[in-house]
Short mmCIF file of C-alpha atoms and ligand atoms in Angstrom, two decimals:
data_model
loop_
_atom_site.label_atom_id
_atom_site.label_comp_id
_atom_site.label_asym_id
_atom_site.label_seq_id
_atom_site.Cartn_x
_atom_site.Cartn_y
_atom_site.Cartn_z
CA UNK A 1 11.52 4.49 31.48
CA UNK A 2 9.07 5.55 28.83
CA UNK A 3 6.66 8.28 29.71
CA UNK A 4 3.01 7.25 30.07
CA UNK A 5 1.94 10.91 30.07
CA UNK A 6 0.09 12.20 27.04
CA UNK A 7 2.81 13.45 24.66
CA UNK A 8 2.88 16.93 23.16
CA UNK A 9 3.18 15.61 19.65
CA UNK A 10 2.34 12.23 18.13
CA UNK A 11 6.01 11.46 17.40
CA UNK A 12 7.23 12.31 20.91
CA UNK A 13 8.83 9.16 22.36
CA UNK A 14 6.89 7.32 25.07
CA UNK A 15 3.96 5.05 25.69
CA UNK A 16 0.79 7.09 25.83
CA UNK A 17 -2.08 4.98 27.20
CA UNK A 18 -4.79 7.63 27.52
CA UNK A 19 -7.92 6.88 25.51
CA UNK A 20 -10.23 9.24 27.45
CA UNK A 21 -10.28 12.05 26.72
CA UNK A 22 -9.57 10.80 23.23
CA UNK A 23 -7.06 12.96 21.42
CA UNK A 24 -7.17 11.35 17.98
CA UNK A 25 -10.71 10.03 17.43
CA UNK A 26 -10.00 9.90 13.67
CA UNK A 27 -7.71 6.89 14.19
CA UNK A 28 -10.20 5.19 16.49
CA UNK A 29 -12.89 5.63 13.81
CA UNK A 30 -10.53 4.12 11.22
CA UNK A 31 -9.97 1.14 13.52
CA UNK A 32 -13.73 0.61 13.92
CA UNK A 33 -14.31 1.01 10.17
CA UNK A 34 -11.52 -1.47 9.45
CA UNK A 35 -13.30 -4.13 11.50
CA UNK A 36 -16.36 -3.73 9.28
CA UNK A 37 -14.19 -4.77 6.30
CA UNK A 38 -13.39 -8.21 7.73
CA UNK A 39 -13.25 -10.97 5.12
CA UNK A 40 -11.78 -14.45 5.04
CA UNK A 41 -9.73 -16.30 2.44
CA UNK A 42 -12.20 -19.21 2.61
CA UNK A 43 -14.80 -16.97 0.93
CA UNK A 44 -12.72 -16.86 -2.27
CA UNK A 45 -13.46 -19.56 -4.83
CA UNK A 46 -10.52 -20.35 -7.13
CA UNK A 47 -12.30 -23.09 -9.11
CA UNK A 48 -12.82 -21.24 -12.41
CA UNK A 49 -9.29 -19.79 -12.14
CA UNK A 50 -7.85 -23.30 -12.39
CA UNK A 51 -9.76 -23.95 -15.62
CA UNK A 52 -8.62 -20.57 -16.97
CA UNK A 53 -4.99 -21.34 -16.14
CA UNK A 54 -5.11 -24.74 -17.82
CA UNK A 55 -7.21 -23.89 -20.86
CA UNK A 56 -7.71 -20.21 -21.51
CA UNK A 57 -4.55 -18.26 -20.68
CA UNK A 58 -1.90 -17.74 -23.36
CA UNK A 59 1.69 -18.71 -22.49
CA UNK A 60 2.51 -14.97 -22.17
CA UNK A 61 -0.36 -14.52 -19.70
CA UNK A 62 0.76 -17.56 -17.73
CA UNK A 63 4.22 -15.99 -17.43
CA UNK A 64 2.60 -12.74 -16.22
CA UNK A 65 0.65 -14.64 -13.54
CA UNK A 66 3.71 -16.61 -12.43
CA UNK A 67 5.66 -13.41 -11.87
CA UNK A 68 2.72 -11.74 -10.13
CA UNK A 69 2.28 -14.68 -7.76
CA UNK A 70 6.01 -14.59 -7.02
CA UNK A 71 5.74 -10.90 -6.08
CA UNK A 72 2.63 -11.49 -3.98
CA UNK A 73 4.35 -14.37 -2.15
CA UNK A 74 6.44 -12.00 -0.05
CA UNK A 75 5.05 -8.48 -0.58
CA UNK A 76 2.66 -8.27 2.37
CA UNK A 77 5.15 -9.90 4.75
CA UNK A 78 7.58 -7.07 4.00
CA UNK A 79 4.89 -4.46 4.71
CA UNK A 80 3.97 -6.23 7.98
CA UNK A 81 7.57 -6.25 9.07
CA UNK A 82 7.95 -2.51 8.56
CA UNK A 83 4.72 -1.90 10.41
CA UNK A 84 5.90 -3.79 13.48
CA UNK A 85 9.54 -2.68 13.46
CA UNK A 86 9.27 0.93 12.33
CA UNK A 87 5.77 2.35 12.68
CA UNK A 88 4.10 0.96 15.80
CA UNK A 89 6.80 2.05 18.22
CA UNK A 90 7.00 5.64 16.99
CA UNK A 91 3.34 6.59 16.50
CA UNK A 92 2.64 7.54 20.11
CA UNK A 93 -1.16 7.46 20.12
CA UNK A 94 -3.12 4.52 21.55
CA UNK A 95 -5.87 5.16 18.97
CA UNK A 96 -3.37 4.93 16.10
CA UNK A 97 -1.82 1.82 17.63
CA UNK A 98 -5.27 0.21 17.62
CA UNK A 99 -5.49 0.92 13.90
CA UNK A 100 -1.99 -0.47 13.30
CA UNK A 101 -3.01 -3.67 15.12
CA UNK A 102 -5.98 -3.97 12.77
CA UNK A 103 -3.77 -3.29 9.76
CA UNK A 104 -1.34 -5.98 10.90
CA UNK A 105 -4.24 -8.47 11.00
CA UNK A 106 -5.29 -7.44 7.49
CA UNK A 107 -1.75 -7.87 6.18
CA UNK A 108 -1.74 -11.36 7.72
CA UNK A 109 -4.97 -12.17 5.84
CA UNK A 110 -3.32 -10.88 2.65
CA UNK A 111 -0.32 -13.14 3.26
CA UNK A 112 -2.73 -16.07 3.74
CA UNK A 113 -4.67 -15.10 0.59
CA UNK A 114 -1.58 -15.06 -1.59
CA UNK A 115 -0.27 -18.27 -0.03
CA UNK A 116 -3.59 -19.96 -0.84
CA UNK A 117 -3.44 -18.51 -4.34
CA UNK A 118 0.05 -19.91 -4.81
CA UNK A 119 -0.99 -23.34 -3.50
CA UNK A 120 -3.91 -23.39 -5.95
CA UNK A 121 -2.09 -22.02 -8.98
CA UNK A 122 1.28 -23.71 -8.56
CA UNK A 123 1.10 -27.42 -7.82
CA UNK A 124 4.78 -28.28 -8.11
CA UNK A 125 6.59 -27.96 -4.71
CA UNK A 126 9.84 -26.80 -6.32
CA UNK A 127 8.03 -24.07 -8.24
CA UNK A 128 6.31 -22.96 -5.02
CA UNK A 129 9.68 -22.71 -3.28
CA UNK A 130 11.01 -20.76 -6.26
CA UNK A 131 8.21 -18.20 -5.85
CA UNK A 132 9.34 -17.46 -2.30
CA UNK A 133 12.97 -17.26 -3.46
CA UNK A 134 12.03 -14.76 -6.18
CA UNK A 135 13.03 -11.81 -3.96
CA UNK A 136 16.59 -13.06 -4.38
CA UNK A 137 16.58 -14.81 -7.74
CA UNK A 138 14.36 -12.90 -10.14
CA UNK A 139 16.01 -9.52 -10.90
CA UNK A 140 12.76 -7.58 -11.50
CA UNK A 141 11.42 -8.73 -8.12
CA UNK A 142 14.68 -8.37 -6.18
CA UNK A 143 14.96 -4.79 -7.42
CA UNK A 144 11.60 -3.98 -5.81
CA UNK A 145 12.52 -5.93 -2.66
CA UNK A 146 15.84 -4.04 -2.43
CA UNK A 147 13.93 -0.76 -2.63
CA UNK A 148 11.65 -1.86 0.24
CA UNK A 149 14.56 -3.12 2.34
CA UNK A 150 16.57 0.06 1.82
CA UNK A 151 13.72 2.12 3.23
CA UNK A 152 12.92 -0.38 5.97
CA UNK A 153 16.56 -0.31 7.12
CA UNK A 154 16.66 3.49 6.94
CA UNK A 155 15.11 3.90 10.40
CA UNK A 156 15.52 0.49 11.95
CA UNK A 157 18.29 1.70 14.26
CA UNK A 158 16.11 4.51 15.60
CA UNK A 159 14.51 3.68 18.95
CA UNK A 160 13.40 7.24 19.69
CA UNK A 161 12.64 10.09 17.32
CA UNK A 162 14.38 12.75 19.35
CA UNK A 163 15.71 15.06 16.63
CA UNK A 164 14.21 16.85 13.65
CA UNK A 165 16.31 14.65 11.39
CA UNK A 166 14.93 11.47 12.99
CA UNK A 167 11.36 12.69 12.48
CA UNK A 168 11.98 13.47 8.84
CA UNK A 169 13.50 10.02 8.37
CA UNK A 170 10.38 8.55 9.97
CA UNK A 171 8.13 10.55 7.63
CA UNK A 172 10.08 9.33 4.60
CA UNK A 173 9.74 5.71 5.71
CA UNK A 174 6.00 6.11 6.35
CA UNK A 175 5.45 7.85 3.02
CA UNK A 176 7.56 5.30 1.16
CA UNK A 177 5.55 2.35 2.43
CA UNK A 178 2.20 4.09 1.84
CA UNK A 179 2.84 5.90 -1.45
CA UNK A 180 5.41 3.66 -3.15
CA UNK A 181 4.95 0.14 -1.78
CA UNK A 182 1.28 -0.22 -0.84
CA UNK A 183 0.21 2.69 -3.04
CA UNK A 184 2.22 1.92 -6.18
CA UNK A 185 3.71 -1.61 -6.25
CA UNK A 186 0.45 -3.12 -5.03
CA UNK A 187 -1.74 -0.90 -7.19
CA UNK A 188 0.28 -1.95 -10.25
CA UNK A 189 -0.31 -5.57 -9.31
CA UNK A 190 -4.05 -4.87 -8.99
CA UNK A 191 -4.03 -3.38 -12.51
CA UNK A 192 -2.74 -6.68 -13.98
CA UNK A 193 -5.46 -8.56 -12.12
CA UNK A 194 -8.21 -6.23 -13.36
CA UNK A 195 -6.80 -6.31 -16.89
CA UNK A 196 -7.23 -10.09 -16.88
CA UNK A 197 -10.68 -9.75 -15.34
CA UNK A 198 -11.65 -7.37 -18.17
CA UNK A 199 -10.86 -10.28 -20.51
CA UNK A 200 -13.10 -12.57 -18.46
CA UNK A 201 -10.18 -14.36 -16.77
CA UNK A 202 -9.31 -15.34 -13.19
CA UNK A 203 -12.44 -14.22 -11.37
CA UNK A 204 -11.36 -15.85 -8.10
CA UNK A 205 -8.19 -13.79 -8.01
CA UNK A 206 -10.18 -10.65 -8.89
CA UNK A 207 -12.73 -11.30 -6.13
CA UNK A 208 -10.04 -11.56 -3.45
CA UNK A 209 -8.23 -8.59 -4.97
CA UNK A 210 -11.35 -6.42 -4.49
CA UNK A 211 -11.04 -6.95 -0.75
CA UNK A 212 -7.28 -6.48 -0.68
CA UNK A 213 -7.74 -3.29 -2.73
CA UNK A 214 -10.24 -1.94 -0.21
CA UNK A 215 -7.93 -2.79 2.70
CA UNK A 216 -4.92 -1.19 1.02
CA UNK A 217 -6.90 1.97 0.26
CA UNK A 218 -7.61 2.26 4.01
CA UNK A 219 -3.94 1.65 4.86
CA UNK A 220 -2.98 4.55 2.61
CA UNK A 221 -5.59 6.81 4.20
CA UNK A 222 -4.31 6.00 7.67
CA UNK A 223 -0.70 6.73 6.72
CA UNK A 224 -1.63 10.01 5.03
CA UNK A 225 -3.68 11.00 8.08
CA UNK A 226 -0.63 10.40 10.31
CA UNK A 227 1.39 12.59 7.94
CA UNK A 228 -1.27 15.28 8.22
CA UNK A 229 -1.21 15.19 12.03
CA UNK A 230 2.59 15.34 12.13
CA UNK A 231 2.63 18.28 9.72
CA UNK A 232 0.05 20.20 11.70
CA UNK A 233 1.98 19.64 14.94
CA UNK A 234 5.47 20.20 13.55
CA UNK A 235 5.19 22.25 10.36
CA UNK A 236 8.95 22.88 10.20
CA UNK A 237 9.59 19.20 9.40
CA UNK A 238 8.12 19.69 5.94
CA UNK A 239 10.06 21.75 3.43
CA UNK A 240 10.99 21.84 -0.24
CA UNK A 241 13.91 19.49 0.33
CA UNK A 242 11.66 16.84 1.87
CA UNK A 243 9.26 17.19 -1.06
CA UNK A 244 12.17 16.70 -3.46
CA UNK A 245 13.18 13.54 -1.61
CA UNK A 246 9.62 12.22 -1.88
CA UNK A 247 9.50 12.92 -5.62
CA UNK A 248 12.88 11.17 -6.10
CA UNK A 249 11.60 8.19 -4.12
CA UNK A 250 8.50 7.94 -6.33
CA UNK A 251 10.64 8.12 -9.48
CA UNK A 252 12.73 5.23 -8.14
CA UNK A 253 9.59 3.24 -7.39
CA UNK A 254 8.13 3.88 -10.86
CA UNK A 255 11.44 2.78 -12.44
CA UNK A 256 11.54 -0.43 -10.40
CA UNK A 257 7.91 -1.17 -11.22
CA UNK A 258 8.53 -0.47 -14.92
CA UNK A 259 11.36 -3.00 -14.93
CA UNK A 260 8.92 -5.47 -13.38
CA UNK A 261 6.41 -4.65 -16.16
CA UNK A 262 9.08 -5.33 -18.82
CA UNK A 263 9.59 -8.77 -17.29
CA UNK A 264 5.87 -9.51 -16.79
CA UNK A 265 4.95 -8.48 -20.31
CA UNK A 266 8.04 -9.91 -21.99
CA UNK A 267 6.00 -12.61 -23.71
CA UNK A 268 3.87 -9.96 -25.43
CA UNK A 269 0.45 -9.80 -23.75
CA UNK A 270 -2.23 -8.67 -26.23
CA UNK A 271 -3.89 -5.45 -25.05
CA UNK A 272 -1.30 -4.48 -22.44
CA UNK A 273 1.98 -2.70 -23.20
CA UNK A 274 4.90 -1.60 -21.03
CA UNK A 275 4.28 1.93 -22.27
CA UNK A 276 0.68 1.93 -21.03
CA UNK A 277 1.79 0.44 -17.75
CA UNK A 278 4.41 3.14 -17.26
CA UNK A 279 1.80 5.79 -18.01
CA UNK A 280 -0.50 4.21 -15.45
CA UNK A 281 2.30 4.21 -12.87
CA UNK A 282 2.92 7.91 -13.50
CA UNK A 283 -0.78 8.58 -13.06
CA UNK A 284 -0.87 6.68 -9.74
CA UNK A 285 2.34 8.35 -8.53
CA UNK A 286 0.86 11.79 -9.25
CA UNK A 287 -2.23 10.80 -7.25
CA UNK A 288 -0.02 9.99 -4.26
CA UNK A 289 1.91 13.24 -4.64
CA UNK A 290 -1.37 15.16 -4.89
CA UNK A 291 -2.60 13.51 -1.70
CA UNK A 292 0.51 14.90 0.00
CA UNK A 293 -0.05 18.36 -1.45
CA UNK A 294 2.91 18.02 -3.86
CA UNK A 295 2.69 19.09 -7.52
CA UNK A 296 2.46 16.30 -10.12
CA UNK A 297 5.80 14.99 -11.41
CA UNK A 298 4.65 12.64 -14.18
CA UNK A 299 1.66 14.41 -15.79
CA UNK A 300 0.11 11.15 -16.92
CA UNK A 301 -3.51 10.34 -17.60
CA UNK A 302 -4.96 6.99 -16.61
CA UNK A 303 -4.72 4.86 -19.78
CA UNK A 304 -6.68 1.94 -18.29
CA UNK A 305 -10.45 2.22 -18.61
CA UNK A 306 -10.73 -1.10 -16.74
CA UNK A 307 -9.38 0.68 -13.64
CA UNK A 308 -12.04 3.43 -13.70
CA UNK A 309 -14.51 1.26 -11.84
CA UNK A 310 -11.91 0.63 -9.17
CA UNK A 311 -11.31 4.34 -8.65
CA UNK A 312 -15.04 4.84 -8.20
CA UNK A 313 -15.16 1.98 -5.75
CA UNK A 314 -12.26 3.43 -3.82
CA UNK A 315 -13.99 6.80 -3.70
CA UNK A 316 -17.33 5.32 -2.65
CA UNK A 317 -15.77 3.34 0.16
CA UNK A 318 -13.84 6.36 1.23
CA UNK A 319 -16.82 8.68 1.39
CA UNK A 320 -19.13 6.16 2.99
CA UNK A 321 -16.78 5.59 5.83
CA UNK A 322 -14.57 8.64 6.10
CA UNK A 323 -16.76 11.71 5.74
CA UNK A 324 -15.87 13.40 9.03
CA UNK A 325 -12.13 12.81 8.66
CA UNK A 326 -12.23 14.12 5.11
CA UNK A 327 -13.90 17.29 6.28
CA UNK A 328 -11.24 17.95 8.88
CA UNK A 329 -8.51 17.01 6.38
CA UNK A 330 -9.43 19.72 3.88
CA UNK A 331 -9.03 22.38 6.55
CA UNK A 332 -5.40 21.42 7.13
CA UNK A 333 -2.53 22.29 4.87
CA UNK A 334 -2.45 18.90 3.14
CA UNK A 335 -4.56 19.20 0.00
CA UNK A 336 -6.91 16.44 -1.07
CA UNK A 337 -6.34 15.57 -4.70
CA UNK A 338 -9.44 16.24 -6.72
CA UNK A 339 -8.98 13.22 -8.96
CA UNK A 340 -8.59 10.79 -6.10
FE1 LIG B 401 -1.55 -5.87 2.28
FE1 LIG B 402 -1.34 -2.71 3.42
#
């Protein structure tokens, strides 16, 4: 039977139920802050988007949107699945499990948002079905899905993290979903949305994306905070080899996302090139590495001025709501990237 005693370390197997005294108030605060971010899909108005799609988008931009919608159709469901199957059972802190419950709700709202988007944008039932089948049929999307599934499967057989190797595998899964999937695949998708917004297009999609962006930024912060706790409790789990594995994983993610960009932009979208997109991906990947205290691997500058505002927004949200956690974070060994 699982132990209900407070565990030594957050990854020790068991079912800790003790909320007083509270051992990890940082996760409880994140849970409470998450509730303040509640939004509903019904608040998003897609009306002007429909006019844009019919009258203002070029055929190349329509192709971009079709591919993006096809990615969005299944992306958040994959993240939810990993959360339930691989994260919740191993993070042995009732405070952190509260946050994960909140995150699961937010992912469900994201799934509903993208479903509603698809229903609005794509009227033909066969085309809607094709969007959900994209993970198998469209090579640039199946490559990203395969990457997610590989990492999801990597710890699915593990019921208890009893060895050092298990715990490192757990860390890699957690970091993959935060840094590469939520933190890179989704951030690339946001960049396309904000590029179109900068041209005055698809304001409904951009409005909903603002909320998804804020939610995802919090999901990343939570995951990186778990990493920080694990590292402080079990410093020997983290070594140069693990860092190399993380860098390799990010390279793989950037490659998969670049292939997606080649497909999305294959019609030739004025003002957006695959080269710029790859540079942006390198910039984002270096941000994630920096957040983990790892040296940059891509050395890219952000080529997208239309994303500057988003970085400021991310920072503002972060500081408004996370001041105390940030202060304790800088004392630990995980560095906080100055450009974040
Ligand atoms: Fe999400
Ligand atoms: Fe998320």
